[in-house]
Amino acid sequence: MSEHKDFLRTIVEEDLKAGKYQKVITRFPPEPNGFPHIGHAKSIAINFGIARDYKGHCNLRMDDTNPTTEDTKYVEALKDAVEWLGFEWDGEVRYTSDYFDKLYEWAKELIKMNKAYVDSLDEETMREYRGTVTEPGKRSEYAQRSVQENLDLLERMKNGEFKDGEHVLRAKIDMAAANMKMRDPLLYRIRHAHHYRAGDKWAIYPMYDFGHCLSDYIEGVTHSICTLEFENNRDIYNWVIDTLGLEPPRPYQHEFARLGINYTVMSKRKLLELVEGNYVNGWDDPRLPTIAGLRRRGYTPESILNFCESIGIAKANSTVDVAQLEFCIRDDLNTKVPRVMSVLDPLKVTIENYEGSEEFDAPYYPEDIPKEGSRKVPFSKEIYIEREDFCENPPEGYYRLTPTQSVRLRHGYIITCKEVIKDAQGKVIEIIAEYNPDSKSGSDTSGIKVKSAIQWVDVATAKEVEIRLYDRLYKNEAPQTLEDLNPDSLKVIKNALIEPAVITDKPDVRFQFERQGYFYADPIDSTDAHPVFNKIVGLKDSWGKKEKVKAPRAERKSSEKKVQIDGEVEPMSDEQQKLFDKYTSELQLNSMVADILARDEKLSTFYAEVLALNNSAVTIANLVANEVARELKEANKLQFKASDVAQLVQMLDEGTISNKIAKEVFEEMAKSGEKPSDIVTSKGLVQISDPAAIEPIIDDIIAKNPENVEKFKAGNNKLLGFFVGQVLKATGGKANPQVVNELVAQKLK
RNA sequence: UGGGGUAUCGCCAAGCGGUAAGGCCUCGGUUUUUGGUACCGAUAUUCGGGGGUUCGAAUCCCUCUACCCCAUCCA
């Protein structure tokens, strides 16, 4: 585990420490109505990861409460994804549909408590009754039905006596709730549909808000982790569990931001559109961010897990740069896979001074990768090189073959261009070259220095392969529509060439094609007779990048600060205005503090109370406007009285305590309600202002931090805070910060 | 617009009153028979804006702004 815990792990740890739960139980609760994507991988990594880190367990539960969209094939895909990522769920796979009986009992319970009712409004009316975000809704007249009638109706709904939509079961909460989700949410709806697991037993199905929390409870889940869009549903989650009076321990819901990645889409709807509209070739199209797609592309589980860990968990909506994902797969494959040579766009090279043939012994891994293994690479007079690796009129900095620049054939000899043969259109079709017999790789005595080594294949023995080059699915960073699709996201090269060992020896399924990228033998289409390789990701290419940069030279980030227009501040009432005037003129408060006090009745009243006991108007005002305001905001009820604050201010005025200590005392006082003077005495918080007592401490700290002293003397003024902080820490916060400040500044001069 | 959230580098993200972590990207340099890898180095005087409190504020207080979610019988 990394040293910085994310906020979820922090919560889990606190709960464990507080003894709230004996064991952490999480769950991954997908609805089996679509293929899992990398966003699910994040959720899987979080839920299973937390369970693993805290020695708990994680369930896999299909949240299958909507029979019209769900299917077994998705269940399989989901199970498969979890397994592929290397996680093991606790026991059997769980299904919300297995809890239908229990859920139904609880629904009746709610009716008996008069907390749920059968409503018979039609859909449209129900929507009208719900009100809007600014206007309260109104309760359905059916809410007055008797318990008996509700029970009876629900029973008959279950038995299939009514048509879809005729009735629903709703919770009786509050039609005027500011949280729209709490305006009598639906608990059950009628659906005469075949459920892929429950069959035709049920004519009613629970809604998410009813089924999910209770399923968590049934499974003993402790931390129910979901994405941000469920924040509003948390109130119902708690309402259902609380209202039913379920015995603790009970689960609590926590939300995190879902994963977004640029140049792709993640929503089920958009993914479905791509698949069904044949914009891609099925759910496992390697361009898709689905687990199946990533997997078929050649991504490893480790790389995806590393990715999930690297992006962190937080609550801010964010879009991760796809470069981060690409880094993770390169990073993983770099140390794992063999290097081989392939040529995608061949240019023939005839080495006129070479006769016969030979085989080079070439290691599969470069020297910096601690892995063994090698293969034979056949070589003869005629070879192919990559068309890009020859240039007749090279730009500056071009390292490869030119009419005047020799290159090394990787694992082989150094060649030099002798003649360039072109067709009628002027296209280069062949290079006539010469090799240096003394330059053989590994036993080079030629003394020739070349700028680079290029990959190649032998014409006579090279194998033909199909290569599928994948690029980002969309051309826009934040794609909206199908128009944003990248027309070049797939390029198929039917007859690329590859060295024979890849096909005959099959040392692996993933390879680095040197200087090109990582490739994966397509698990479905690749055969011995017709090998197919998917490009997983390209190598980093600092040359290609440089070339590109030459073109667009326009955008420079505009450094001008954007001006922000402030909205209107609400005007004060006459009463408030009067108070404000008194504060600023009579009591000499600054206008900001006066404004805060004048506008808040609780604060101004409290202020007046303290002022009656102590006349340090400004000090009290500052304290009330800042510290007391916070307490009021957090707790709503104050643990202390005006007299306590007056006493605190007096100690401050007398110099018994510093501002820093005052804050500490205040916090304690707000928590325990103890008298400030008692807190000061019991904790020994009297401030130290005597320089003679402070100086030795400062000397000690200066002696211990010679580097920071240097930096400070070099002009890093921020370090003053560091030294003052250290001294304060050493004295338990008791040193008078003002004295310390002066002393430190003096000593470091 | 009522409610619920969120704002720290180009992209993620730590930080919880005392020197603005880290990763990706980018840019230099070293090593290199992959323009790869590895390694070194650079890159936020500033934390959405403005005020206030404090010796000291990304962190506390006030206020404004922007973005996301909620008015499916979806989850």
CSV table of C-alpha atoms in Angstrom, one decimal, chain A residues 34-179:
chain,number,residue,atom,x,y,z
A,34,GLY,CA,-23.6,-4.1,-20.4
A,35,PHE,CA,-19.9,-5.0,-20.8
A,36,PRO,CA,-17.6,-3.9,-18.2
A,37,HIS,CA,-15.1,-1.1,-19.1
A,38,ILE,CA,-12.0,0.4,-17.5
A,39,GLY,CA,-14.2,2.5,-15.3
A,40,HIS,CA,-15.5,-0.8,-13.8
A,41,ALA,CA,-11.8,-1.8,-13.4
A,42,LYS,CA,-11.3,1.2,-11.2
A,43,SER,CA,-14.3,0.2,-9.1
A,44,ILE,CA,-13.1,-3.4,-9.0
A,45,ALA,CA,-9.6,-2.2,-7.9
A,46,ILE,CA,-11.1,-0.1,-5.2
A,47,ASN,CA,-13.5,-2.6,-3.7
A,48,PHE,CA,-11.4,-5.6,-4.0
A,49,GLY,CA,-8.3,-3.7,-3.2
A,50,ILE,CA,-9.6,-2.3,0.1
A,51,ALA,CA,-10.9,-5.7,1.1
A,52,ARG,CA,-7.5,-7.1,0.5
A,53,ASP,CA,-5.6,-4.3,2.2
A,54,TYR,CA,-7.6,-4.6,5.4
A,55,LYS,CA,-8.0,-8.4,5.4
A,56,GLY,CA,-11.7,-8.3,4.7
A,57,HIS,CA,-13.5,-9.6,1.8
A,58,CYS,CA,-15.3,-8.4,-1.3
A,59,ASN,CA,-18.5,-9.8,-2.8
A,60,LEU,CA,-19.4,-9.8,-6.4
A,61,ARG,CA,-23.1,-9.0,-6.7
A,62,MET,CA,-25.2,-8.7,-9.8
A,63,ASP,CA,-27.6,-5.9,-9.2
A,64,ASP,CA,-30.3,-7.4,-11.3
A,65,THR,CA,-33.5,-5.7,-10.4
A,66,ASN,CA,-34.5,-4.7,-13.9
A,67,PRO,CA,-35.5,-7.8,-15.9
A,68,THR,CA,-35.9,-6.0,-19.2
A,69,THR,CA,-32.3,-5.0,-19.7
A,70,GLU,CA,-30.3,-7.7,-18.0
A,71,ASP,CA,-28.8,-10.9,-19.4
A,72,THR,CA,-26.6,-13.9,-18.5
A,73,LYS,CA,-24.0,-13.0,-21.1
A,74,TYR,CA,-23.2,-9.8,-19.2
A,75,VAL,CA,-23.0,-11.8,-16.0
A,76,GLU,CA,-20.3,-13.9,-17.6
A,77,ALA,CA,-18.4,-10.9,-18.9
A,78,LEU,CA,-18.5,-9.3,-15.5
A,79,LYS,CA,-17.2,-12.4,-13.7
A,80,ASP,CA,-14.6,-12.8,-16.4
A,81,ALA,CA,-13.4,-9.2,-15.9
A,82,VAL,CA,-12.9,-9.6,-12.2
A,83,GLU,CA,-11.1,-12.9,-12.6
A,84,TRP,CA,-8.9,-11.6,-15.4
A,85,LEU,CA,-7.9,-8.7,-13.2
A,86,GLY,CA,-6.8,-11.2,-10.6
A,87,PHE,CA,-9.4,-10.9,-7.9
A,88,GLU,CA,-11.4,-13.5,-6.1
A,89,TRP,CA,-14.8,-12.8,-4.8
A,90,ASP,CA,-16.0,-14.2,-1.5
A,91,GLY,CA,-18.0,-17.4,-1.9
A,92,GLU,CA,-20.4,-17.6,-4.7
A,93,VAL,CA,-21.5,-14.8,-7.0
A,94,ARG,CA,-24.4,-13.0,-5.3
A,95,TYR,CA,-27.5,-11.7,-7.0
A,96,THR,CA,-30.0,-9.2,-5.8
A,97,SER,CA,-32.6,-11.4,-7.4
A,98,ASP,CA,-31.8,-14.0,-4.8
A,99,TYR,CA,-33.0,-11.6,-2.1
A,100,PHE,CA,-36.4,-10.8,-3.7
A,101,ASP,CA,-38.3,-12.7,-1.1
A,102,LYS,CA,-36.6,-11.0,1.8
A,103,LEU,CA,-37.0,-7.6,0.1
A,104,TYR,CA,-40.7,-8.2,-0.3
A,105,GLU,CA,-41.1,-8.9,3.4
A,106,TRP,CA,-39.4,-5.7,4.2
A,107,ALA,CA,-41.6,-3.8,1.8
A,108,LYS,CA,-44.6,-5.2,3.7
A,109,GLU,CA,-42.9,-4.1,6.9
A,110,LEU,CA,-42.7,-0.6,5.7
A,111,ILE,CA,-46.4,-0.6,4.7
A,112,LYS,CA,-47.3,-1.8,8.2
A,113,MET,CA,-45.3,1.1,9.7
A,114,ASN,CA,-47.3,3.4,7.5
A,115,LYS,CA,-44.0,4.3,5.7
A,116,ALA,CA,-45.0,3.0,2.3
A,117,TYR,CA,-48.1,3.0,0.1
A,118,VAL,CA,-49.3,1.8,-3.2
A,119,ASP,CA,-49.8,4.7,-5.6
A,120,SER,CA,-51.9,4.5,-8.7
A,121,LEU,CA,-51.1,7.7,-10.4
A,122,ASP,CA,-50.2,7.5,-14.0
A,123,GLU,CA,-46.6,8.2,-14.9
A,124,GLU,CA,-47.2,11.7,-16.1
A,125,THR,CA,-49.3,12.8,-13.2
A,126,MET,CA,-46.7,11.4,-10.8
A,127,ARG,CA,-44.1,13.5,-12.5
A,128,GLU,CA,-46.2,16.6,-12.1
A,129,TYR,CA,-46.9,15.9,-8.5
A,130,ARG,CA,-43.2,15.6,-7.9
A,131,GLY,CA,-42.7,19.3,-8.3
A,132,THR,CA,-39.5,20.8,-9.6
A,133,VAL,CA,-36.2,21.6,-8.0
A,134,THR,CA,-37.5,25.0,-6.8
A,135,GLU,CA,-41.1,24.1,-6.1
A,136,PRO,CA,-42.3,21.5,-3.6
A,137,GLY,CA,-44.3,18.5,-4.9
A,138,LYS,CA,-47.6,17.3,-3.5
A,139,ARG,CA,-48.5,13.9,-2.2
A,140,SER,CA,-50.7,11.6,-4.2
A,141,GLU,CA,-54.3,11.1,-2.9
A,142,TYR,CA,-53.6,7.4,-2.9
A,143,ALA,CA,-51.2,7.9,0.0
A,144,GLN,CA,-54.1,7.8,2.3
A,145,ARG,CA,-54.9,4.1,1.6
A,146,SER,CA,-55.1,2.0,4.7
A,147,VAL,CA,-52.4,-0.5,5.7
A,148,GLN,CA,-54.7,-3.3,4.9
A,149,GLU,CA,-55.5,-2.0,1.5
A,150,ASN,CA,-51.9,-1.4,0.7
A,151,LEU,CA,-50.9,-4.9,1.8
A,152,ASP,CA,-53.7,-6.3,-0.3
A,153,LEU,CA,-52.8,-4.3,-3.3
A,154,LEU,CA,-49.1,-5.1,-3.1
A,155,GLU,CA,-49.9,-8.8,-2.8
A,156,ARG,CA,-52.0,-8.6,-5.9
A,157,MET,CA,-49.3,-6.6,-7.7
A,158,LYS,CA,-46.9,-9.4,-6.9
A,159,ASN,CA,-49.3,-12.0,-8.2
A,160,GLY,CA,-49.6,-10.3,-11.5
A,161,GLU,CA,-53.2,-9.1,-11.2
A,162,PHE,CA,-52.4,-5.7,-12.6
A,163,LYS,CA,-50.9,-4.4,-15.8
A,164,ASP,CA,-47.5,-2.8,-16.0
A,165,GLY,CA,-47.6,0.8,-14.7
A,166,GLU,CA,-51.0,0.4,-13.0
A,167,HIS,CA,-49.6,0.7,-9.5
A,168,VAL,CA,-46.3,1.2,-7.8
A,169,LEU,CA,-45.1,1.0,-4.2
A,170,ARG,CA,-43.7,4.2,-2.9
A,171,ALA,CA,-42.0,5.2,0.3
A,172,LYS,CA,-43.8,7.8,2.3
A,173,ILE,CA,-41.1,10.4,3.1
A,174,ASP,CA,-41.6,14.0,2.1
A,175,MET,CA,-43.0,15.5,-1.1
A,176,ALA,CA,-41.4,18.8,-0.2
A,177,ALA,CA,-37.9,17.5,0.4
A,178,ALA,CA,-35.2,19.7,-1.1
A,179,ASN,CA,-33.5,16.5,-2.2
